[in-house]
Amino acid sequence: MADTMDLDVSDKVLICGGGIGGLALGVALAKVGIPALIVERGKQLRSAGAGIRLQTNAWHALEQLGVAKRLREQHFRQESIEVRRNTGLLLGRSVYTEDDENRGVVRNELVLALAEALPEGCLHLGCNVETVAIDDAGNGTVTLSSGQVLRPKLLVGADGVNSKVTKALGIAPTAYSGHVGIRAIARFDEGVPELDTVTKVILGGPEGSFDLLFPLTRQTQYYASVFELPEHEAKDFHQDKALHYLKENSKHIHPMFRIPLWVDNIRPEEIYAHQLVDRIPPKDEAWGKGCVTLMGDAAHPTTPFLGQGGGMALEDSVEIALALQKALKSSAASFKDMPSDVLVKALREYELIRAPRTHDMVALARYNVNLVCCKRTWLGVWLRDWFIRVASYFTKVSFYTDWDAKLT
Ligand SMILES: Cc1cc2nc3c(=O)[nH]c(=O)nc-3n(C[C@H](O)[C@H](O)[C@H](O)COP(=O)(O)OP(=O)(O)OC[C@H]3O[C@@H](n4cnc5c(N)ncnc54)[C@H](O)[C@@H]3O)c2cc1C
């Protein structure tokens, strides 16, 4: 992975951001023979956020990218999901069918698997995008902190919730949901004690807390906690306060969930605290302009209450590659020769395929956060619990997992 450069991107796709989405896009484009270069500000390959739950659609995307097998070997398949009150009371249980694939994955393993599937020289670490400009014709210019100026044939913003490419497109910034999310890995060198493969969702009482547990690997267990916090306090809520919060929070959760065991085995470098933000993309409008597009959190940042932010980024990577592959087949011998009007049309097609699906997912996640993680009266708690009991009886717990686009 190169970290110094002489970057000529005039005939290439420039991907800003080497997170889950950007790396996946680099792999997908290589599979369809389109040259790409990724600039990532981090000096090392590392994904903040401990673990991630990937559902059936995400696994389908990882299959297309050729990295599913390796990740499956390391990470447990979840058999069921339970929603309980913090008192232990069961509100709903759903057993996954053979067609549902849900696994918790160590984020760094996911990022590493994608990065290792990239062609040599594609990923450039330590490259911070300082500014992005888009001219009237829709051509993007990126200036790195090193001063280097890049003018790619196609610019993709995969630079997350505070994307500079999104800003240059004039799209509104994200909005704070009113919640802070803590994510952590509990690590056991001798193996997780009494390991089980049930995902556990734990709902609080009037204080509106939300906790989530699932297994990752033989040695690791994922633990997340979400709670309401006013924005001015959330700005100062970092890693250092997170462990203290988890310890205090564990006092309100039934011993059956063994929270102190998980908390005591979290390493300081494997706990993350984030203000949760979202922005619902328009349902029927393209989000790019000219030869500039977006993917992942840069396009459709979401709260994690559907567990699909990473899944959507992986889907985007396959859909962009498919749109470009189709355009290439009908127009030119190589990406270099693809006429810009064909390229622009392909990008708008990709965005219009993605807009309705991602709009619905982000909107449902926002609805869910208000359902399961808000302060309310005891009457409100009682009504919420009944709603969840009835809803979990009639609906499947995995939403939006049907997606089957295929790289040919
Ligand atoms: C608490 C929480 C729990 C979650 N749980 C799940 C889950 O269980 N399942 C799921 O599917 N999703 C989950 N998500 C969502 C998921 O993390 C994101 O949707 C996913 O990481 C989006 O990938 P991305 O590549 O678009 O953005 P990111 O992963 O944020 O990557 C963006 C990359 O761009 C780089 N970058 C940013 N700015 C610059 C710059 N100026 N120059 C160069 N590089 C730059 C960053 O360093 C980063 O590497 C969760 C999110 C949160 C907050």
Short mmCIF file of C-alpha atoms and ligand atoms in Angstrom, two decimals:
data_model
loop_
_atom_site.label_atom_id
_atom_site.label_comp_id
_atom_site.label_asym_id
_atom_site.label_seq_id
_atom_site.Cartn_x
_atom_site.Cartn_y
_atom_site.Cartn_z
CA MET A 1 0.00 0.00 0.00
CA ALA A 2 1.70 3.15 -1.21
CA ASP A 3 1.91 6.15 1.10
CA THR A 4 3.90 8.51 -1.10
CA MET A 5 2.80 9.40 -4.55
CA ASP A 6 3.00 10.69 -7.96
CA LEU A 7 -0.68 10.47 -8.55
CA ASP A 8 -1.91 10.78 -12.10
CA VAL A 9 -5.63 10.17 -12.01
CA SER A 10 -6.69 11.78 -15.28
CA ASP A 11 -7.74 8.38 -16.68
CA LYS A 12 -8.87 6.90 -13.39
CA VAL A 13 -11.55 6.85 -10.75
CA LEU A 14 -10.38 8.76 -7.68
CA ILE A 15 -12.00 7.48 -4.48
CA CYS A 16 -11.78 9.86 -1.51
CA GLY A 17 -11.81 7.74 1.67
CA GLY A 18 -10.55 4.24 2.33
CA GLY A 19 -13.20 3.06 4.76
CA ILE A 20 -15.52 0.11 4.16
CA GLY A 21 -17.16 1.73 1.12
CA GLY A 22 -14.08 3.17 -0.56
CA LEU A 23 -12.06 -0.04 -0.24
CA ALA A 24 -15.00 -2.14 -1.47
CA LEU A 25 -15.36 0.13 -4.50
CA GLY A 26 -11.65 -0.22 -5.29
CA VAL A 27 -12.08 -4.01 -5.28
CA ALA A 28 -15.31 -3.92 -7.32
CA LEU A 29 -13.79 -1.64 -9.98
CA ALA A 30 -10.73 -3.89 -10.29
CA LYS A 31 -13.09 -6.79 -10.95
CA VAL A 32 -14.62 -4.98 -13.93
CA GLY A 33 -11.27 -3.72 -15.22
CA ILE A 34 -11.62 -0.04 -14.30
CA PRO A 35 -8.52 1.63 -12.84
CA ALA A 36 -9.00 3.37 -9.49
CA LEU A 37 -6.96 5.08 -6.83
CA ILE A 38 -7.99 5.52 -3.20
CA VAL A 39 -6.76 8.38 -1.01
CA GLU A 40 -7.21 7.75 2.72
CA ARG A 41 -6.20 10.26 5.40
CA GLY A 42 -5.32 7.61 7.98
CA LYS A 43 -1.63 6.70 8.08
CA GLN A 44 -2.58 3.13 8.91
CA LEU A 45 -5.36 0.92 7.76
CA ARG A 46 -7.75 0.98 10.67
CA SER A 47 -11.48 1.22 11.03
CA ALA A 48 -12.90 3.01 14.05
CA GLY A 49 -15.86 1.16 15.48
CA ALA A 50 -14.91 -2.22 16.97
CA GLY A 51 -17.37 -4.59 15.30
CA ILE A 52 -20.09 -4.48 12.70
CA ARG A 53 -23.13 -6.66 12.10
CA LEU A 54 -23.40 -7.65 8.46
CA GLN A 55 -26.68 -9.01 7.14
CA THR A 56 -27.61 -11.16 4.14
CA ASN A 57 -27.32 -8.35 1.58
CA ALA A 58 -23.87 -7.35 2.86
CA TRP A 59 -22.69 -10.96 2.58
CA HIS A 60 -24.00 -11.10 -0.96
CA ALA A 61 -21.90 -8.00 -1.75
CA LEU A 62 -18.83 -9.47 -0.05
CA GLU A 63 -19.28 -12.61 -2.19
CA GLN A 64 -19.19 -10.44 -5.32
CA LEU A 65 -16.03 -8.81 -4.02
CA GLY A 66 -14.43 -12.17 -3.33
CA VAL A 67 -13.76 -11.68 0.40
CA ALA A 68 -16.76 -13.43 2.00
CA LYS A 69 -15.08 -16.82 2.46
CA ARG A 70 -12.19 -15.50 4.51
CA LEU A 71 -14.49 -13.48 6.79
CA ARG A 72 -16.95 -16.35 7.21
CA GLU A 73 -14.17 -18.61 8.40
CA GLN A 74 -13.33 -16.20 11.21
CA HIS A 75 -16.75 -14.99 12.35
CA PHE A 76 -19.73 -16.79 13.82
CA ARG A 77 -23.07 -16.99 12.11
CA GLN A 78 -25.80 -15.72 14.43
CA GLU A 79 -28.68 -18.14 14.93
CA SER A 80 -31.31 -15.87 16.42
CA ILE A 81 -32.04 -12.44 17.84
CA GLU A 82 -33.76 -11.67 21.13
CA VAL A 83 -35.21 -8.37 22.28
CA ARG A 84 -35.46 -8.10 26.07
CA ARG A 85 -36.05 -5.46 28.70
CA ASN A 86 -33.08 -4.70 30.95
CA THR A 87 -34.99 -6.63 33.60
CA GLY A 88 -34.54 -9.76 31.48
CA LEU A 89 -38.19 -9.88 30.31
CA LEU A 90 -38.40 -11.35 26.80
CA LEU A 91 -40.21 -9.07 24.31
CA GLY A 92 -39.48 -10.88 21.06
CA ARG A 93 -37.35 -13.62 19.55
CA SER A 94 -36.66 -14.42 15.94
CA VAL A 95 -34.78 -17.48 14.71
CA TYR A 96 -32.95 -16.86 11.45
CA THR A 97 -33.72 -19.10 8.51
CA GLU A 98 -31.15 -20.75 6.26
CA ASP A 99 -31.51 -17.82 3.85
CA ASP A 100 -30.65 -15.21 6.49
CA GLU A 101 -26.97 -14.68 7.02
CA ASN A 102 -26.08 -12.48 9.97
CA ARG A 103 -22.59 -12.30 11.37
CA GLY A 104 -20.78 -9.84 13.57
CA VAL A 105 -17.40 -9.01 12.06
CA VAL A 106 -14.35 -7.37 13.63
CA ARG A 107 -14.14 -4.12 11.61
CA ASN A 108 -10.41 -4.22 11.21
CA GLU A 109 -10.67 -7.73 9.76
CA LEU A 110 -13.22 -6.50 7.22
CA VAL A 111 -11.08 -3.52 6.25
CA LEU A 112 -7.97 -5.70 6.01
CA ALA A 113 -9.73 -8.30 3.84
CA LEU A 114 -10.92 -5.60 1.43
CA ALA A 115 -7.54 -3.83 1.35
CA GLU A 116 -5.72 -7.08 0.59
CA ALA A 117 -8.05 -7.69 -2.34
CA LEU A 118 -7.06 -4.38 -3.96
CA PRO A 119 -4.64 -4.23 -6.87
CA GLU A 120 -1.09 -3.20 -6.04
CA GLY A 121 -0.66 0.57 -5.72
CA CYS A 122 -4.39 1.36 -5.53
CA LEU A 123 -4.52 2.47 -1.88
CA HIS A 124 -2.65 5.58 -0.73
CA LEU A 125 -2.54 6.07 3.02
CA GLY A 126 -1.72 9.33 4.81
CA CYS A 127 -3.38 11.38 2.04
CA ASN A 128 -5.76 13.90 3.55
CA VAL A 129 -8.19 15.54 1.16
CA GLU A 130 -7.93 19.22 2.04
CA THR A 131 -10.36 20.74 -0.46
CA VAL A 132 -12.72 19.60 -3.18
CA ALA A 133 -13.95 21.85 -5.99
CA ILE A 134 -16.52 20.99 -8.66
CA ASP A 135 -16.75 23.20 -11.74
CA ASP A 136 -19.90 24.04 -13.73
CA ALA A 137 -19.27 21.14 -16.11
CA GLY A 138 -19.22 18.74 -13.15
CA ASN A 139 -15.50 17.96 -13.10
CA GLY A 140 -13.98 17.46 -9.66
CA THR A 141 -10.62 18.78 -8.46
CA VAL A 142 -9.13 17.48 -5.22
CA THR A 143 -6.29 19.14 -3.35
CA LEU A 144 -4.43 17.05 -0.80
CA SER A 145 -2.82 18.48 2.34
CA SER A 146 0.54 17.83 0.67
CA GLY A 147 -0.45 20.44 -1.91
CA GLN A 148 -0.85 17.91 -4.71
CA VAL A 149 -3.77 18.68 -7.01
CA LEU A 150 -5.71 15.78 -8.54
CA ARG A 151 -8.08 16.04 -11.51
CA PRO A 152 -9.67 12.63 -11.97
CA LYS A 153 -11.87 11.36 -14.79
CA LEU A 154 -14.39 10.34 -12.12
CA LEU A 155 -14.48 11.45 -8.49
CA VAL A 156 -16.24 9.35 -5.83
CA GLY A 157 -16.80 10.70 -2.33
CA ALA A 158 -16.47 7.78 0.08
CA ASP A 159 -15.23 10.00 2.88
CA GLY A 160 -17.92 9.32 5.46
CA VAL A 161 -20.34 11.47 7.45
CA ASN A 162 -18.31 14.69 7.21
CA SER A 163 -17.55 14.23 3.54
CA LYS A 164 -15.81 17.08 1.75
CA VAL A 165 -17.10 15.82 -1.59
CA THR A 166 -20.69 15.96 -0.28
CA LYS A 167 -20.10 19.51 0.91
CA ALA A 168 -18.69 20.53 -2.48
CA LEU A 169 -21.89 19.20 -4.07
CA GLY A 170 -23.84 21.65 -1.91
CA ILE A 171 -25.64 18.93 0.06
CA ALA A 172 -26.74 19.85 3.59
CA PRO A 173 -24.63 18.60 6.52
CA THR A 174 -25.79 15.73 8.72
CA ALA A 175 -28.06 16.30 11.72
CA TYR A 176 -27.35 15.05 15.26
CA SER A 177 -29.92 12.44 16.27
CA GLY A 178 -29.69 13.34 19.96
CA HIS A 179 -27.85 10.10 20.77
CA VAL A 180 -24.33 8.93 21.53
CA GLY A 181 -23.25 5.41 20.54
CA ILE A 182 -20.48 3.46 22.27
CA ARG A 183 -19.00 0.45 20.52
CA ALA A 184 -16.48 -1.92 22.04
CA ILE A 185 -14.88 -5.31 21.75
CA ALA A 186 -14.48 -7.53 24.80
CA ARG A 187 -11.46 -9.75 24.17
CA PHE A 188 -10.68 -13.13 25.74
CA ASP A 189 -7.41 -14.75 24.73
CA GLU A 190 -8.60 -18.08 26.14
CA GLY A 191 -11.91 -17.86 24.29
CA VAL A 192 -15.23 -16.13 25.13
CA PRO A 193 -16.69 -17.88 28.20
CA GLU A 194 -20.02 -19.69 27.55
CA LEU A 195 -20.12 -18.37 24.02
CA ASP A 196 -23.54 -18.28 22.38
CA THR A 197 -24.64 -17.13 18.96
CA VAL A 198 -27.74 -15.16 19.96
CA THR A 199 -27.84 -11.42 19.22
CA LYS A 200 -29.22 -9.67 22.29
CA VAL A 201 -31.00 -6.33 22.17
CA ILE A 202 -31.58 -4.87 25.64
CA LEU A 203 -34.10 -2.05 26.09
CA GLY A 204 -34.11 0.19 29.14
CA GLY A 205 -36.98 1.74 31.07
CA PRO A 206 -37.87 5.46 31.17
CA GLU A 207 -34.17 6.46 30.80
CA GLY A 208 -34.34 5.13 27.22
CA SER A 209 -31.09 3.17 27.10
CA PHE A 210 -30.33 0.63 24.37
CA ASP A 211 -27.68 -2.10 24.57
CA LEU A 212 -26.60 -4.66 22.02
CA LEU A 213 -24.50 -7.82 22.34
CA PHE A 214 -23.36 -10.31 19.74
CA PRO A 215 -20.46 -12.70 19.23
CA LEU A 216 -17.74 -11.88 16.73
CA THR A 217 -15.00 -14.54 16.84
CA ARG A 218 -13.97 -17.31 19.25
CA GLN A 219 -12.02 -14.66 21.21
CA THR A 220 -14.19 -11.57 20.83
CA GLN A 221 -17.63 -10.33 21.81
CA TYR A 222 -19.21 -7.07 20.58
CA TYR A 223 -20.90 -4.72 23.01
CA ALA A 224 -22.65 -1.46 22.04
CA SER A 225 -24.64 0.99 24.08
CA VAL A 226 -26.70 3.97 22.88
CA PHE A 227 -28.27 6.71 24.98
CA GLU A 228 -29.69 10.20 24.67
CA LEU A 229 -27.42 13.18 25.34
CA PRO A 230 -27.85 16.88 24.53
CA GLU A 231 -25.60 18.01 21.69
CA HIS A 232 -23.40 20.31 23.78
CA GLU A 233 -22.57 17.42 26.15
CA ALA A 234 -22.20 14.90 23.32
CA LYS A 235 -19.41 17.01 21.79
CA ASP A 236 -17.27 16.28 24.85
CA PHE A 237 -18.20 12.63 25.21
CA HIS A 238 -15.16 10.70 24.05
CA GLN A 239 -13.47 7.34 24.64
CA ASP A 240 -12.33 8.34 28.15
CA LYS A 241 -15.91 8.79 29.38
CA ALA A 242 -17.27 5.74 27.56
CA LEU A 243 -15.87 3.08 29.88
CA HIS A 244 -17.17 4.91 32.93
CA TYR A 245 -20.62 5.14 31.31
CA LEU A 246 -20.67 1.41 30.52
CA LYS A 247 -19.73 0.55 34.13
CA GLU A 248 -22.52 2.73 35.54
CA ASN A 249 -25.00 1.48 32.95
CA SER A 250 -24.29 -2.16 33.83
CA LYS A 251 -25.87 -1.57 37.27
CA HIS A 252 -29.26 -1.19 35.58
CA ILE A 253 -29.04 -4.35 33.50
CA HIS A 254 -30.02 -7.84 34.70
CA PRO A 255 -27.02 -10.10 35.57
CA MET A 256 -28.17 -12.65 32.94
CA PHE A 257 -26.54 -10.42 30.28
CA ARG A 258 -23.16 -10.56 32.08
CA ILE A 259 -22.37 -6.91 31.23
CA PRO A 260 -19.59 -6.53 33.88
CA LEU A 261 -17.78 -9.50 32.30
CA TRP A 262 -17.78 -7.78 28.89
CA VAL A 263 -16.89 -4.35 30.29
CA ASP A 264 -13.96 -5.71 32.33
CA ASN A 265 -12.48 -7.26 29.20
CA ILE A 266 -12.60 -4.21 26.92
CA ARG A 267 -9.20 -2.86 25.93
CA PRO A 268 -8.94 0.95 25.93
CA GLU A 269 -7.94 0.99 22.26
CA GLU A 270 -11.04 -1.01 21.33
CA ILE A 271 -13.73 1.31 22.66
CA TYR A 272 -15.23 4.08 20.51
CA ALA A 273 -17.80 6.81 21.21
CA HIS A 274 -19.63 8.64 18.42
CA GLN A 275 -22.37 11.22 18.14
CA LEU A 276 -25.00 9.57 15.97
CA VAL A 277 -26.00 11.58 12.91
CA ASP A 278 -28.06 11.05 9.81
CA ARG A 279 -29.40 12.71 6.68
CA ILE A 280 -32.23 11.14 4.70
CA PRO A 281 -31.36 11.31 0.98
CA PRO A 282 -34.11 12.40 -1.44
CA LYS A 283 -36.10 9.40 -2.67
CA ASP A 284 -36.22 10.24 -6.38
CA GLU A 285 -33.26 12.52 -6.99
CA ALA A 286 -29.69 11.85 -8.04
CA TRP A 287 -27.11 13.11 -5.52
CA GLY A 288 -24.13 13.70 -7.82
CA LYS A 289 -23.20 16.16 -10.52
CA GLY A 290 -21.31 15.59 -13.79
CA CYS A 291 -18.42 13.18 -13.16
CA VAL A 292 -18.76 13.34 -9.36
CA THR A 293 -20.74 10.90 -7.24
CA LEU A 294 -21.06 9.70 -3.64
CA MET A 295 -21.33 6.41 -1.84
CA GLY A 296 -21.73 5.03 1.70
CA ASP A 297 -22.07 7.46 4.60
CA ALA A 298 -21.08 10.36 2.36
CA ALA A 299 -24.30 9.79 0.38
CA HIS A 300 -26.70 8.41 2.99
CA PRO A 301 -25.41 8.72 6.56
CA THR A 302 -27.63 6.79 8.93
CA THR A 303 -28.13 6.02 12.58
CA PRO A 304 -27.26 2.38 13.26
CA PHE A 305 -30.80 1.24 14.13
CA LEU A 306 -31.18 -0.98 11.12
CA GLY A 307 -27.59 -2.24 11.18
CA GLN A 308 -27.32 -1.44 7.47
CA GLY A 309 -24.95 1.56 7.07
CA GLY A 310 -22.00 -0.67 6.18
CA GLY A 311 -24.28 -2.97 4.18
CA MET A 312 -25.47 -0.02 2.07
CA ALA A 313 -21.86 1.08 1.44
CA LEU A 314 -20.98 -2.44 0.24
CA GLU A 315 -24.05 -2.53 -2.02
CA ASP A 316 -23.10 0.89 -3.46
CA SER A 317 -19.67 -0.41 -4.42
CA VAL A 318 -21.16 -3.23 -6.49
CA GLU A 319 -23.82 -0.98 -8.06
CA ILE A 320 -21.26 1.66 -9.14
CA ALA A 321 -19.06 -1.01 -10.71
CA LEU A 322 -22.06 -2.53 -12.50
CA ALA A 323 -23.23 0.82 -13.89
CA LEU A 324 -19.73 1.64 -15.17
CA GLN A 325 -19.23 -1.84 -16.58
CA LYS A 326 -22.50 -1.57 -18.52
CA ALA A 327 -21.53 1.87 -19.85
CA LEU A 328 -18.07 0.64 -20.81
CA LYS A 329 -19.40 -2.36 -22.74
CA SER A 330 -21.66 -0.12 -24.82
CA SER A 331 -19.25 2.73 -25.47
CA ALA A 332 -15.49 2.14 -25.47
CA ALA A 333 -12.62 -0.30 -25.37
CA SER A 334 -11.30 1.07 -22.09
CA PHE A 335 -12.38 3.39 -19.26
CA LYS A 336 -9.86 5.95 -20.51
CA ASP A 337 -11.80 6.24 -23.78
CA MET A 338 -15.28 6.29 -22.27
CA PRO A 339 -17.01 9.51 -23.43
CA SER A 340 -17.90 11.78 -20.54
CA ASP A 341 -21.62 11.95 -21.45
CA VAL A 342 -21.79 8.15 -21.18
CA LEU A 343 -19.99 8.28 -17.85
CA VAL A 344 -22.30 10.98 -16.49
CA LYS A 345 -25.39 8.98 -17.57
CA ALA A 346 -24.07 5.84 -15.85
CA LEU A 347 -23.48 7.73 -12.60
CA ARG A 348 -26.99 9.21 -12.56
CA GLU A 349 -28.41 5.74 -13.25
CA TYR A 350 -26.49 4.35 -10.27
CA GLU A 351 -27.75 7.16 -8.02
CA LEU A 352 -31.37 6.73 -9.11
CA ILE A 353 -31.19 2.99 -8.42
CA ARG A 354 -29.80 3.66 -4.95
CA ALA A 355 -31.89 6.70 -3.92
CA PRO A 356 -35.24 5.01 -3.08
CA ARG A 357 -33.66 2.08 -1.23
CA THR A 358 -31.24 4.16 0.82
CA HIS A 359 -33.92 6.79 1.51
CA ASP A 360 -36.19 4.12 3.00
CA MET A 361 -33.41 2.53 5.05
CA VAL A 362 -32.19 5.79 6.61
CA ALA A 363 -35.79 6.84 7.33
CA LEU A 364 -36.62 3.51 8.99
CA ALA A 365 -33.44 3.66 11.09
CA ARG A 366 -34.48 7.15 12.25
CA TYR A 367 -37.93 5.84 13.15
CA ASN A 368 -36.37 2.94 15.06
CA VAL A 369 -34.06 5.14 17.11
CA ASN A 370 -37.06 7.06 18.37
CA LEU A 371 -38.93 3.84 19.11
CA VAL A 372 -36.26 2.00 21.07
CA CYS A 373 -33.92 4.63 22.45
CA CYS A 374 -35.80 7.60 23.87
CA LYS A 375 -36.64 8.83 27.35
CA ARG A 376 -40.34 8.28 28.10
CA THR A 377 -42.79 7.81 30.97
CA TRP A 378 -43.53 4.36 32.45
CA LEU A 379 -46.77 4.34 30.45
CA GLY A 380 -44.69 5.08 27.34
CA VAL A 381 -42.34 2.19 28.20
CA TRP A 382 -45.29 -0.17 28.65
CA LEU A 383 -46.82 0.87 25.31
CA ARG A 384 -43.45 0.54 23.52
CA ASP A 385 -42.93 -2.94 24.95
CA TRP A 386 -46.38 -4.06 23.76
CA PHE A 387 -45.76 -2.58 20.35
CA ILE A 388 -42.47 -4.50 20.08
CA ARG A 389 -44.12 -7.74 21.22
CA VAL A 390 -46.80 -7.48 18.57
CA ALA A 391 -44.46 -6.20 15.84
CA SER A 392 -41.84 -8.91 16.43
CA TYR A 393 -44.58 -11.53 16.16
CA PHE A 394 -45.66 -10.32 12.73
CA THR A 395 -42.48 -8.95 11.11
CA LYS A 396 -39.09 -10.42 10.35
CA VAL A 397 -36.29 -8.71 12.25
CA SER A 398 -33.99 -8.34 9.24
CA PHE A 399 -35.16 -5.49 7.03
CA TYR A 400 -34.00 -4.69 3.52
CA THR A 401 -31.82 -7.77 3.22
CA ASP A 402 -33.22 -8.67 -0.22
CA TRP A 403 -30.68 -7.38 -2.70
CA ASP A 404 -29.10 -9.49 -5.38
CA ALA A 405 -27.14 -7.34 -7.84
CA LYS A 406 -24.32 -9.39 -9.38
CA LEU A 407 -21.00 -8.40 -10.88
CA THR A 408 -20.76 -10.33 -14.14
C1 LIG B 1 -22.60 3.10 16.66
C2 LIG B 1 -22.61 2.60 15.23
C3 LIG B 1 -22.88 1.25 14.96
C4 LIG B 1 -22.94 0.79 13.64
N1 LIG B 1 -23.23 -0.51 13.42
C5 LIG B 1 -23.37 -0.96 12.16
C6 LIG B 1 -23.70 -2.34 11.90
O1 LIG B 1 -23.85 -3.15 12.83
N2 LIG B 1 -23.85 -2.74 10.61
C7 LIG B 1 -23.67 -1.88 9.55
O2 LIG B 1 -23.79 -2.30 8.39
N3 LIG B 1 -23.33 -0.58 9.77
C8 LIG B 1 -23.17 -0.11 11.03
N4 LIG B 1 -22.83 1.19 11.25
C9 LIG B 1 -22.65 2.09 10.09
C10 LIG B 1 -21.30 1.91 9.42
O3 LIG B 1 -20.27 2.07 10.36
C11 LIG B 1 -21.11 2.95 8.33
O4 LIG B 1 -22.28 3.07 7.57
C12 LIG B 1 -19.95 2.55 7.40
O5 LIG B 1 -18.74 2.59 8.11
C13 LIG B 1 -19.90 3.48 6.20
O6 LIG B 1 -18.74 3.24 5.46
P1 LIG B 1 -18.08 4.42 4.62
O7 LIG B 1 -16.91 3.80 3.92
O8 LIG B 1 -19.10 5.12 3.82
O9 LIG B 1 -17.59 5.47 5.71
P2 LIG B 1 -16.42 5.30 6.79
O10 LIG B 1 -16.35 3.91 7.26
O11 LIG B 1 -16.64 6.39 7.77
O12 LIG B 1 -15.10 5.60 5.97
C14 LIG B 1 -14.78 6.89 5.52
C15 LIG B 1 -13.28 6.93 5.32
O13 LIG B 1 -12.94 8.18 4.73
C16 LIG B 1 -11.78 8.67 5.35
N5 LIG B 1 -11.78 10.13 5.22
C17 LIG B 1 -12.65 11.01 5.78
N6 LIG B 1 -12.32 12.27 5.45
C18 LIG B 1 -11.22 12.19 4.67
C19 LIG B 1 -10.40 13.15 4.04
N7 LIG B 1 -10.64 14.47 4.16
N8 LIG B 1 -9.35 12.72 3.29
C20 LIG B 1 -9.08 11.39 3.17
N9 LIG B 1 -9.81 10.43 3.76
C21 LIG B 1 -10.88 10.82 4.50
C22 LIG B 1 -11.88 8.22 6.81
O14 LIG B 1 -10.64 8.21 7.45
C23 LIG B 1 -12.49 6.83 6.63
O15 LIG B 1 -11.50 5.84 6.49
C24 LIG B 1 -22.73 1.68 12.55
C25 LIG B 1 -22.41 3.02 12.82
C26 LIG B 1 -22.36 3.48 14.12
C27 LIG B 1 -22.04 4.93 14.37
#
